[in-house]
mmCIF file of C-alpha atoms in Angstrom:
data_model
loop_
_atom_site.group_PDB
_atom_site.id
_atom_site.type_symbol
_atom_site.label_atom_id
_atom_site.label_comp_id
_atom_site.label_asym_id
_atom_site.label_seq_id
_atom_site.Cartn_x
_atom_site.Cartn_y
_atom_site.Cartn_z
ATOM 1 C CA MET H 1 -194.711 59.476 -27.923
ATOM 2 C CA ASN H 2 -194.016 57.416 -24.908
ATOM 3 C CA PHE H 3 -194.643 54.329 -26.978
ATOM 4 C CA VAL H 4 -192.046 55.298 -29.569
ATOM 5 C CA LEU H 5 -189.513 56.093 -26.867
ATOM 6 C CA ARG H 6 -190.064 52.718 -25.337
ATOM 7 C CA ILE H 7 -189.494 51.060 -28.660
ATOM 8 C CA VAL H 8 -186.223 52.933 -29.156
ATOM 9 C CA VAL H 9 -185.022 52.029 -25.671
ATOM 10 C CA ALA H 10 -185.951 48.436 -26.257
ATOM 11 C CA CYS H 11 -183.985 48.360 -29.541
ATOM 12 C CA MET H 12 -180.980 49.896 -27.882
ATOM 13 C CA THR H 13 -181.207 47.378 -25.097
ATOM 14 C CA ILE H 14 -181.394 44.521 -27.587
ATOM 15 C CA GLN H 15 -178.349 45.819 -29.464
ATOM 16 C CA ALA H 16 -176.345 46.187 -26.269
ATOM 17 C CA TYR H 17 -177.305 42.652 -25.294
ATOM 18 C CA ASP H 18 -176.260 41.351 -28.691
ATOM 19 C CA LYS H 19 -172.840 43.013 -28.421
ATOM 20 C CA LYS H 20 -172.328 41.685 -24.929
ATOM 21 C CA ASN H 21 -173.393 38.222 -26.000
ATOM 22 C CA LYS H 22 -170.991 38.304 -28.973
ATOM 23 C CA LYS H 23 -168.129 39.278 -26.657
ATOM 24 C CA ILE H 24 -169.057 36.456 -24.378
ATOM 25 C CA MET H 25 -169.251 34.075 -27.324
ATOM 26 C CA ALA H 26 -165.813 35.361 -28.599
ATOM 27 C CA LYS H 27 -164.244 34.621 -25.268
ATOM 28 C CA LYS H 28 -165.862 31.268 -25.044
ATOM 29 C CA GLU H 29 -163.294 28.462 -24.880
ATOM 30 C CA LYS H 30 -163.215 25.689 -27.497
ATOM 31 C CA PHE H 31 -162.793 21.978 -26.808
ATOM 32 C CA GLN H 32 -161.853 18.977 -28.890
ATOM 33 C CA TYR H 33 -162.653 15.355 -28.206
ATOM 34 C CA ASN H 34 -159.616 13.066 -27.788
ATOM 35 C CA PRO H 35 -160.580 9.492 -28.735
ATOM 36 C CA ILE H 36 -157.533 8.092 -26.979
ATOM 37 C CA THR H 37 -158.163 9.547 -23.562
ATOM 38 C CA LEU H 38 -161.924 9.693 -24.159
ATOM 39 C CA THR H 39 -161.966 13.222 -22.867
ATOM 40 C CA PHE H 40 -162.549 16.716 -24.174
ATOM 41 C CA GLU H 41 -159.323 18.738 -24.352
ATOM 42 C CA ARG H 42 -159.261 22.483 -24.497
ATOM 43 C CA ILE H 43 -157.970 24.053 -27.698
ATOM 44 C CA ASP H 44 -155.490 26.835 -27.087
ATOM 45 C CA ASN H 45 -156.381 29.433 -29.664
ATOM 46 C CA THR H 46 -154.330 32.391 -28.393
ATOM 47 C CA ILE H 47 -151.926 34.403 -30.523
ATOM 48 C CA LYS H 48 -148.951 33.192 -28.458
ATOM 49 C CA HIS H 49 -149.919 29.603 -29.054
ATOM 50 C CA LYS H 50 -150.286 30.246 -32.762
ATOM 51 C CA LEU H 51 -146.856 31.881 -32.889
ATOM 52 C CA MET H 52 -145.245 28.991 -31.050
ATOM 53 C CA LYS H 53 -146.983 26.527 -33.320
ATOM 54 C CA PHE H 54 -145.822 28.438 -36.385
ATOM 55 C CA SER H 55 -142.233 28.574 -35.051
ATOM 56 C CA TYR H 56 -142.260 24.842 -34.382
ATOM 57 C CA HIS H 57 -143.418 24.061 -37.896
ATOM 58 C CA LEU H 58 -140.885 26.490 -39.345
ATOM 59 C CA LEU H 59 -138.011 24.929 -37.355
ATOM 60 C CA SER H 60 -138.982 21.361 -38.179
ATOM 61 C CA SER H 61 -139.334 22.262 -41.849
ATOM 62 C CA SER H 62 -135.903 23.920 -41.845
ATOM 63 C CA LEU H 63 -134.245 20.920 -40.186
ATOM 64 C CA THR H 64 -135.935 18.543 -42.574
ATOM 65 C CA GLY H 65 -134.819 20.631 -45.529
ATOM 66 C CA LEU H 66 -131.263 20.796 -44.206
ATOM 67 C CA ALA H 67 -131.176 17.020 -43.690
ATOM 68 C CA LEU H 68 -132.468 16.448 -47.200
ATOM 69 C CA PHE H 69 -129.831 18.850 -48.570
ATOM 70 C CA VAL H 70 -126.980 17.121 -46.742
ATOM 71 C CA ALA H 71 -128.229 13.727 -47.907
ATOM 72 C CA PHE H 72 -128.424 14.979 -51.448
ATOM 73 C CA VAL H 73 -124.876 16.351 -51.295
ATOM 74 C CA LEU H 74 -123.532 13.110 -49.856
ATOM 75 C CA ILE H 75 -125.373 10.850 -52.233
ATOM 76 C CA PHE H 76 -125.082 12.929 -55.358
ATOM 77 C CA PRO H 77 -121.570 14.479 -55.681
ATOM 78 C CA SER H 78 -120.992 17.675 -57.561
ATOM 79 C CA PRO H 79 -119.385 17.629 -61.031
ATOM 80 C CA ARG H 80 -116.066 18.813 -59.543
ATOM 81 C CA GLU H 81 -116.156 16.079 -56.924
ATOM 82 C CA ARG H 82 -116.818 13.476 -59.607
ATOM 83 C CA ILE H 83 -113.776 14.714 -61.550
ATOM 84 C CA LEU H 84 -111.580 14.637 -58.429
ATOM 85 C CA ARG H 85 -112.747 11.134 -57.528
ATOM 86 C CA THR H 86 -112.001 9.918 -61.037
ATOM 87 C CA GLU H 87 -108.508 11.433 -60.917
ATOM 88 C CA ARG H 88 -107.904 9.926 -57.477
ATOM 89 C CA ALA H 89 -108.945 6.467 -58.684
ATOM 90 C CA GLN H 90 -106.584 6.793 -61.661
ATOM 91 C CA LEU H 91 -103.701 7.802 -59.364
ATOM 92 C CA GLU H 92 -104.348 4.873 -57.027
ATOM 93 C CA THR H 93 -104.338 2.509 -59.987
ATOM 94 C CA GLN H 94 -101.033 3.963 -61.194
ATOM 95 C CA TYR H 95 -99.538 3.634 -57.694
ATOM 96 C CA GLU H 96 -100.610 0.003 -57.470
ATOM 97 C CA LEU H 97 -99.134 -0.723 -60.899
ATOM 98 C CA LEU H 98 -95.906 1.034 -59.880
ATOM 99 C CA ASN H 99 -95.748 -1.038 -56.681
ATOM 100 C CA LYS H 100 -96.047 -4.256 -58.689
ATOM 101 C CA GLN H 101 -93.273 -3.121 -61.036
ATOM 102 C CA LEU H 102 -91.082 -2.240 -58.040
ATOM 103 C CA ASP H 103 -91.681 -5.711 -56.595
ATOM 104 C CA GLN H 104 -90.553 -7.274 -59.879
ATOM 105 C CA ILE H 105 -87.441 -5.068 -59.943
ATOM 106 C CA GLN H 106 -86.714 -6.047 -56.338
ATOM 107 C CA GLU H 107 -86.866 -9.744 -57.238
ATOM 108 C CA VAL H 108 -84.339 -9.263 -60.049
ATOM 109 C CA LEU H 109 -82.111 -7.158 -57.818
ATOM 110 C CA THR H 110 -82.234 -9.733 -55.012
ATOM 111 C CA ASP H 111 -81.133 -12.432 -57.457
ATOM 112 C CA MET H 112 -78.241 -10.233 -58.581
ATOM 113 C CA GLN H 113 -77.209 -9.676 -54.961
ATOM 114 C CA GLN H 114 -77.214 -13.400 -54.225
ATOM 115 C CA ARG H 115 -75.079 -14.165 -57.266
ATOM 116 C CA ASP H 116 -72.793 -11.286 -56.345
ATOM 117 C CA ASP H 117 -72.204 -12.547 -52.783
ATOM 118 C CA ASN H 118 -72.144 -16.272 -53.518
ATOM 119 C CA LEU H 119 -70.414 -16.352 -56.893
ATOM 120 C CA TYR H 120 -68.689 -13.226 -58.157
ATOM 121 C CA ARG H 121 -67.173 -12.128 -54.854
ATOM 122 C CA VAL H 122 -66.174 -15.700 -54.003
ATOM 123 C CA VAL H 123 -64.246 -16.006 -57.267
ATOM 124 C CA VAL H 124 -62.219 -12.872 -56.534
ATOM 125 C CA GLN H 125 -61.960 -13.772 -52.801
ATOM 126 C CA ALA H 126 -63.871 -10.704 -51.628
ATOM 127 C CA GLU H 127 -66.064 -10.586 -48.535
ATOM 128 C CA PRO H 128 -69.853 -10.544 -49.163
ATOM 129 C CA ILE H 129 -71.602 -7.234 -48.568
ATOM 130 C CA PRO H 130 -73.603 -7.281 -45.282
ATOM 131 C CA SER H 131 -77.354 -7.249 -45.813
ATOM 132 C CA ASP H 132 -77.846 -4.294 -43.452
ATOM 133 C CA VAL H 133 -75.516 -2.207 -45.620
ATOM 134 C CA ARG H 134 -77.592 -2.981 -48.701
ATOM 135 C CA THR H 135 -80.969 -2.236 -47.075
ATOM 136 C CA MET H 136 -80.152 0.626 -44.696
ATOM 137 C CA ILE H 137 -82.894 3.314 -44.891
ATOM 138 C CA ASN H 138 -83.555 6.479 -42.894
ATOM 139 C CA GLU H 139 -87.102 5.991 -41.549
ATOM 140 C CA GLU H 140 -87.418 9.590 -40.318
ATOM 141 C CA LYS H 141 -87.761 10.958 -43.844
ATOM 142 C CA TYR H 142 -91.136 9.206 -44.182
ATOM 143 C CA ASP H 143 -92.775 10.781 -41.106
ATOM 144 C CA ASP H 144 -94.515 13.467 -43.192
ATOM 145 C CA PHE H 145 -96.377 10.844 -45.222
ATOM 146 C CA HIS H 146 -98.503 9.856 -42.222
ATOM 147 C CA LYS H 147 -99.921 13.393 -42.050
ATOM 148 C CA LYS H 148 -101.373 13.238 -45.561
ATOM 149 C CA SER H 149 -104.227 11.407 -47.213
ATOM 150 C CA ASN H 150 -103.396 8.110 -48.936
ATOM 151 C CA SER H 151 -100.333 8.015 -46.677
ATOM 152 C CA ASP H 152 -99.986 4.223 -46.674
ATOM 153 C CA LEU H 153 -99.831 3.976 -50.455
ATOM 154 C CA ALA H 154 -97.391 6.882 -50.809
ATOM 155 C CA TYR H 155 -95.271 5.612 -47.883
ATOM 156 C CA THR H 156 -94.984 2.108 -49.299
ATOM 157 C CA THR H 157 -94.126 3.268 -52.802
ATOM 158 C CA SER H 158 -91.564 5.864 -51.690
ATOM 159 C CA LYS H 159 -89.875 3.429 -49.301
ATOM 160 C CA LYS H 160 -89.602 0.750 -51.979
ATOM 161 C CA MET H 161 -88.172 3.258 -54.435
ATOM 162 C CA ASP H 162 -85.536 4.501 -51.972
ATOM 163 C CA ALA H 163 -84.595 0.942 -50.991
ATOM 164 C CA ILE H 164 -84.121 -0.083 -54.623
ATOM 165 C CA ARG H 165 -82.172 3.094 -55.352
ATOM 166 C CA ARG H 166 -79.762 2.358 -52.471
ATOM 167 C CA GLN H 167 -79.393 -1.314 -53.397
ATOM 168 C CA LEU H 168 -78.638 -0.391 -56.994
ATOM 169 C CA TYR H 169 -75.985 2.064 -55.797
ATOM 170 C CA ILE H 170 -74.363 -0.574 -53.548
ATOM 171 C CA GLN H 171 -74.575 -3.196 -56.284
ATOM 172 C CA THR H 172 -72.975 -0.886 -58.849
ATOM 173 C CA ASN H 173 -70.067 -0.222 -56.486
ATOM 174 C CA SER H 174 -69.758 -3.945 -55.837
ATOM 175 C CA PHE H 175 -69.533 -4.722 -59.550
ATOM 176 C CA ASP H 176 -66.895 -1.999 -59.944
ATOM 177 C CA GLU H 177 -64.922 -3.576 -57.118
ATOM 178 C CA ILE H 178 -65.233 -7.043 -58.660
ATOM 179 C CA VAL H 179 -64.058 -5.740 -62.041
ATOM 180 C CA ASN H 180 -61.006 -4.159 -60.416
ATOM 181 C CA LEU H 181 -60.276 -7.333 -58.456
ATOM 182 C CA ALA H 182 -60.702 -9.449 -61.585
ATOM 183 C CA LYS H 183 -58.232 -7.245 -63.446
ATOM 184 C CA ASN H 184 -55.791 -7.732 -60.568
ATOM 185 C CA LYS H 185 -56.550 -11.446 -60.162
ATOM 186 C CA GLU H 186 -53.136 -12.534 -61.376
ATOM 187 C CA GLU H 187 -51.430 -10.083 -59.057
ATOM 188 C CA MET H 188 -53.692 -11.147 -56.186
ATOM 189 C CA LEU H 189 -52.762 -14.809 -56.711
ATOM 190 C CA LEU H 190 -49.080 -13.886 -56.548
ATOM 191 C CA CYS H 191 -49.728 -12.041 -53.287
ATOM 192 C CA THR H 192 -51.850 -14.761 -51.655
ATOM 193 C CA PRO H 193 -49.931 -17.036 -49.232
ATOM 194 C CA SER H 194 -49.945 -20.478 -50.834
ATOM 195 C CA ILE H 195 -46.832 -22.511 -49.804
ATOM 196 C CA GLN H 196 -45.272 -23.726 -46.563
ATOM 197 C CA PRO H 197 -42.653 -21.374 -45.070
ATOM 198 C CA VAL H 198 -40.042 -24.186 -44.813
ATOM 199 C CA LEU H 199 -39.067 -27.184 -46.954
ATOM 200 C CA ASN H 200 -41.452 -29.821 -45.641
ATOM 201 C CA LYS H 201 -42.448 -32.064 -48.513
ATOM 202 C CA ASP H 202 -42.556 -35.184 -46.325
ATOM 203 C CA LEU H 203 -44.396 -33.223 -43.591
ATOM 204 C CA ASN H 204 -42.037 -34.437 -40.880
ATOM 205 C CA ARG H 205 -41.489 -30.879 -39.623
ATOM 206 C CA MET H 206 -45.126 -30.269 -38.708
ATOM 207 C CA ALA H 207 -45.292 -29.604 -34.988
ATOM 208 C CA SER H 208 -48.501 -27.899 -33.906
ATOM 209 C CA GLY H 209 -51.428 -26.323 -35.644
ATOM 210 C CA TYR H 210 -53.912 -23.474 -35.320
ATOM 211 C CA GLY H 211 -56.331 -23.434 -32.390
ATOM 212 C CA VAL H 212 -56.416 -23.914 -28.624
ATOM 213 C CA ARG H 213 -53.281 -25.628 -27.341
ATOM 214 C CA ILE H 214 -51.601 -26.307 -23.978
ATOM 215 C CA ASP H 215 -48.955 -23.698 -23.321
ATOM 216 C CA PRO H 216 -45.562 -25.486 -22.944
ATOM 217 C CA ILE H 217 -44.405 -23.108 -20.207
ATOM 218 C CA TYR H 218 -47.554 -22.246 -18.220
ATOM 219 C CA HIS H 219 -49.342 -25.574 -18.976
ATOM 220 C CA THR H 220 -52.683 -23.820 -19.453
ATOM 221 C CA PRO H 221 -54.996 -23.791 -22.502
ATOM 222 C CA LYS H 222 -54.101 -20.952 -24.848
ATOM 223 C CA PHE H 223 -55.150 -19.946 -28.333
ATOM 224 C CA HIS H 224 -52.367 -20.694 -30.823
ATOM 225 C CA ALA H 225 -52.774 -18.208 -33.703
ATOM 226 C CA GLY H 226 -50.460 -19.992 -36.148
ATOM 227 C CA MET H 227 -48.588 -23.193 -37.013
ATOM 228 C CA ASP H 228 -45.239 -24.420 -35.691
ATOM 229 C CA PHE H 229 -42.596 -26.060 -37.914
ATOM 230 C CA SER H 230 -39.677 -27.806 -36.228
ATOM 231 C CA GLY H 231 -36.140 -27.944 -37.647
ATOM 232 C CA ASP H 232 -32.481 -27.300 -37.061
ATOM 233 C CA ARG H 233 -31.114 -23.922 -36.185
ATOM 234 C CA GLY H 234 -30.327 -22.020 -39.381
ATOM 235 C CA THR H 235 -32.986 -23.775 -41.488
ATOM 236 C CA GLU H 236 -34.041 -21.441 -44.304
ATOM 237 C CA ILE H 237 -37.406 -19.676 -44.030
ATOM 238 C CA TYR H 238 -39.261 -18.658 -47.178
ATOM 239 C CA ALA H 239 -41.740 -15.890 -47.969
ATOM 240 C CA THR H 240 -45.019 -17.617 -48.811
ATOM 241 C CA ALA H 241 -46.164 -14.958 -51.289
ATOM 242 C CA LYS H 242 -45.144 -11.736 -52.980
ATOM 243 C CA GLY H 243 -45.015 -8.726 -50.674
ATOM 244 C CA VAL H 244 -43.020 -6.106 -48.797
ATOM 245 C CA ILE H 245 -41.152 -6.532 -45.498
ATOM 246 C CA GLU H 246 -43.271 -4.384 -43.189
ATOM 247 C CA PHE H 247 -41.437 -5.230 -39.945
ATOM 248 C CA LYS H 248 -38.102 -6.836 -39.072
ATOM 249 C CA GLY H 249 -36.993 -6.970 -35.464
ATOM 250 C CA TRP H 250 -37.845 -8.092 -31.962
ATOM 251 C CA LYS H 251 -41.408 -8.519 -30.705
ATOM 252 C CA GLN H 252 -42.403 -9.511 -27.189
ATOM 253 C CA GLY H 253 -43.088 -13.244 -27.105
ATOM 254 C CA TYR H 254 -42.187 -13.711 -30.776
ATOM 255 C CA GLY H 255 -38.489 -12.919 -30.481
ATOM 256 C CA ASN H 256 -36.853 -12.091 -33.804
ATOM 257 C CA CYS H 257 -39.644 -11.934 -36.338
ATOM 258 C CA ILE H 258 -40.580 -10.620 -39.761
ATOM 259 C CA ILE H 259 -43.975 -9.386 -40.929
ATOM 260 C CA VAL H 260 -44.645 -9.331 -44.670
ATOM 261 C CA ASP H 261 -47.447 -7.190 -46.089
ATOM 262 C CA HIS H 262 -48.743 -8.916 -49.229
ATOM 263 C CA GLY H 263 -51.534 -6.476 -50.003
ATOM 264 C CA PHE H 264 -55.138 -7.484 -50.747
ATOM 265 C CA GLY H 265 -55.673 -7.771 -46.970
ATOM 266 C CA TYR H 266 -52.995 -10.459 -46.395
ATOM 267 C CA LYS H 267 -50.058 -10.362 -43.966
ATOM 268 C CA THR H 268 -47.780 -13.174 -42.748
ATOM 269 C CA LEU H 269 -45.670 -13.364 -39.588
ATOM 270 C CA TYR H 270 -42.511 -15.458 -39.103
ATOM 271 C CA ALA H 271 -41.357 -15.700 -35.459
ATOM 272 C CA HIS H 272 -38.534 -17.060 -33.247
ATOM 273 C CA MET H 273 -36.005 -16.553 -36.060
ATOM 274 C CA ASP H 274 -32.295 -16.883 -35.373
ATOM 275 C CA ASN H 275 -31.236 -14.327 -37.981
ATOM 276 C CA PHE H 276 -32.579 -12.252 -40.862
ATOM 277 C CA LYS H 277 -31.700 -12.135 -44.522
ATOM 278 C CA ALA H 278 -34.257 -9.707 -45.960
ATOM 279 C CA LYS H 279 -34.160 -6.027 -45.066
ATOM 280 C CA GLN H 280 -37.076 -3.970 -43.840
ATOM 281 C CA GLY H 281 -38.923 -2.340 -46.722
ATOM 282 C CA ALA H 282 -37.513 -4.851 -49.244
ATOM 283 C CA LYS H 283 -39.774 -6.438 -51.837
ATOM 284 C CA VAL H 284 -39.877 -10.239 -51.795
ATOM 285 C CA ASN H 285 -41.408 -12.900 -54.021
ATOM 286 C CA ARG H 286 -42.876 -16.268 -53.148
ATOM 287 C CA GLY H 287 -40.021 -18.654 -52.246
ATOM 288 C CA ASP H 288 -37.433 -15.964 -51.394
ATOM 289 C CA VAL H 289 -35.342 -16.702 -48.283
ATOM 290 C CA ILE H 290 -36.114 -14.049 -45.673
ATOM 291 C CA GLY H 291 -34.384 -15.510 -42.584
ATOM 292 C CA PHE H 292 -33.309 -18.562 -40.630
ATOM 293 C CA MET H 293 -34.927 -20.747 -37.982
ATOM 294 C CA GLY H 294 -34.009 -20.267 -34.344
ATOM 295 C CA SER H 295 -35.428 -20.256 -30.804
ATOM 296 C CA THR H 296 -35.650 -16.609 -29.791
ATOM 297 C CA GLY H 297 -38.410 -15.114 -27.650
ATOM 298 C CA LYS H 298 -40.876 -17.348 -25.782
ATOM 299 C CA SER H 299 -39.727 -20.657 -27.247
ATOM 300 C CA THR H 300 -38.787 -24.124 -25.950
ATOM 301 C CA GLY H 301 -36.784 -25.227 -28.982
ATOM 302 C CA ASN H 302 -35.720 -24.441 -32.537
ATOM 303 C CA HIS H 303 -38.839 -23.909 -34.632
ATOM 304 C CA LEU H 304 -40.730 -21.423 -36.788
ATOM 305 C CA HIS H 305 -44.017 -19.971 -35.649
ATOM 306 C CA TYR H 306 -45.964 -18.965 -38.772
ATOM 307 C CA GLU H 307 -49.183 -16.888 -38.897
ATOM 308 C CA VAL H 308 -51.450 -15.728 -41.712
ATOM 309 C CA HIS H 309 -53.610 -12.636 -41.144
ATOM 310 C CA TYR H 310 -56.462 -11.578 -43.421
ATOM 311 C CA LYS H 311 -57.922 -8.107 -42.939
ATOM 312 C CA GLY H 312 -56.363 -7.820 -39.518
ATOM 313 C CA LYS H 313 -57.526 -11.178 -38.133
ATOM 314 C CA PRO H 314 -55.480 -14.391 -37.771
ATOM 315 C CA THR H 315 -56.676 -17.289 -39.932
ATOM 316 C CA ASP H 316 -55.741 -20.959 -40.124
ATOM 317 C CA PRO H 317 -52.485 -21.197 -42.150
ATOM 318 C CA ARG H 318 -53.292 -24.696 -43.379
ATOM 319 C CA ASN H 319 -55.842 -23.125 -45.743
ATOM 320 C CA TYR H 320 -52.976 -21.459 -47.645
ATOM 321 C CA TYR H 321 -50.845 -24.387 -48.853
ATOM 322 C CA PHE H 322 -52.768 -25.115 -52.073
ATOM 323 C CA MET H 323 -49.697 -24.684 -54.286
ATOM 324 C CA ASP H 324 -47.534 -26.916 -52.118
ATOM 325 C CA LEU H 325 -49.637 -29.962 -51.183
ATOM 326 C CA ASN H 326 -51.849 -32.410 -53.053
ATOM 327 C CA PRO H 327 -55.112 -33.617 -51.441
ATOM 328 C CA GLU H 328 -53.498 -36.658 -49.764
ATOM 329 C CA GLU H 329 -50.662 -34.554 -48.360
ATOM 330 C CA TYR H 330 -53.122 -31.938 -47.195
ATOM 331 C CA ASP H 331 -55.138 -34.543 -45.239
ATOM 332 C CA LYS H 332 -51.964 -35.792 -43.593
ATOM 333 C CA MET H 333 -50.924 -32.239 -42.733
ATOM 334 C CA VAL H 334 -54.298 -31.616 -41.087
ATOM 335 C CA GLN H 335 -53.872 -34.701 -38.894
ATOM 336 C CA LEU H 336 -50.345 -33.758 -37.889
ATOM 337 C CA SER H 337 -51.237 -30.123 -37.190
ATOM 338 C CA SER H 338 -53.932 -31.272 -34.753
ATOM 339 C CA ASN H 339 -51.285 -32.765 -32.446
ATOM 340 C CA TYR H 340 -51.619 -31.182 -29.003
ATOM 341 C CA GLY H 341 -48.270 -32.415 -27.657
ATOM 342 C CA ASN H 342 -45.600 -30.762 -29.767
ATOM 343 C CA VAL H 343 -46.055 -27.087 -28.952
ATOM 344 C CA PHE H 344 -42.908 -24.949 -28.917
ATOM 345 C CA ASP H 345 -44.296 -21.500 -27.881
#
């Protein structure tokens, strides 16, 4: 009996030892050899370590998958993106073609403008249109283009189109003006000053011309805005073109004078007259006697001071004797009119 009991106790002791030994073995730490450091490194085999390791692998896998997805999207566009890119390429091609066509139109228009200024308007004696008037554009209207995609292409095309549209508008008005002037060419020639205001075929009455001269009273340089013709008191004075007597009376410095409005931007002034023949408001033709030579106003002797104004500015009268002088007489008149000594006013 005692023997059996001892055996049972021994078995129980062995079992308890085995359980304790297993627990000890379960808690026993594990090591791994590191060939780099040539040492044994402990292997962390806890649940926390396993969770952290699992989280790390999960995060790295997610980031890798996301990177691969983004790369795929960037490299391989969707069907809708391919359609949009194709449409965009077609639009850019159309814009470029339109820009080339606009450049060709601009070349033709520029040639028309040059012929208009240098030929057509010269023939009808009209001033050329200033370049800034032809090309004036409001830049503010294009500010919105810079806020959009493809802004440079849209900005360039729209600006070219607006510039051509304005130039065409100006050119159309210019042609209309030229047509009207051409229709009135005969009338304009009648109204353009083109003879001398006194009988002066031998040019012996030419006194002083247009430009800076020495004032006969103050003896200082002064701009002389016309031409002086000497003669006897009472010498007849002629209207140099068709027009209307705009002014007849006394003007400071000019004395008795007449101003004739010829239209088409031309006016002529006849000063220092002794007496008048034409009445204010009367219509006159080229060669009509409008008054008589004298020495009224700021004058040192009997003479006529004659001025030609075009669009409000005095011009050289010797350019308006083409119906009265041949080339040889014109050259002589130019030499005589340059005389600085014979100034009467």
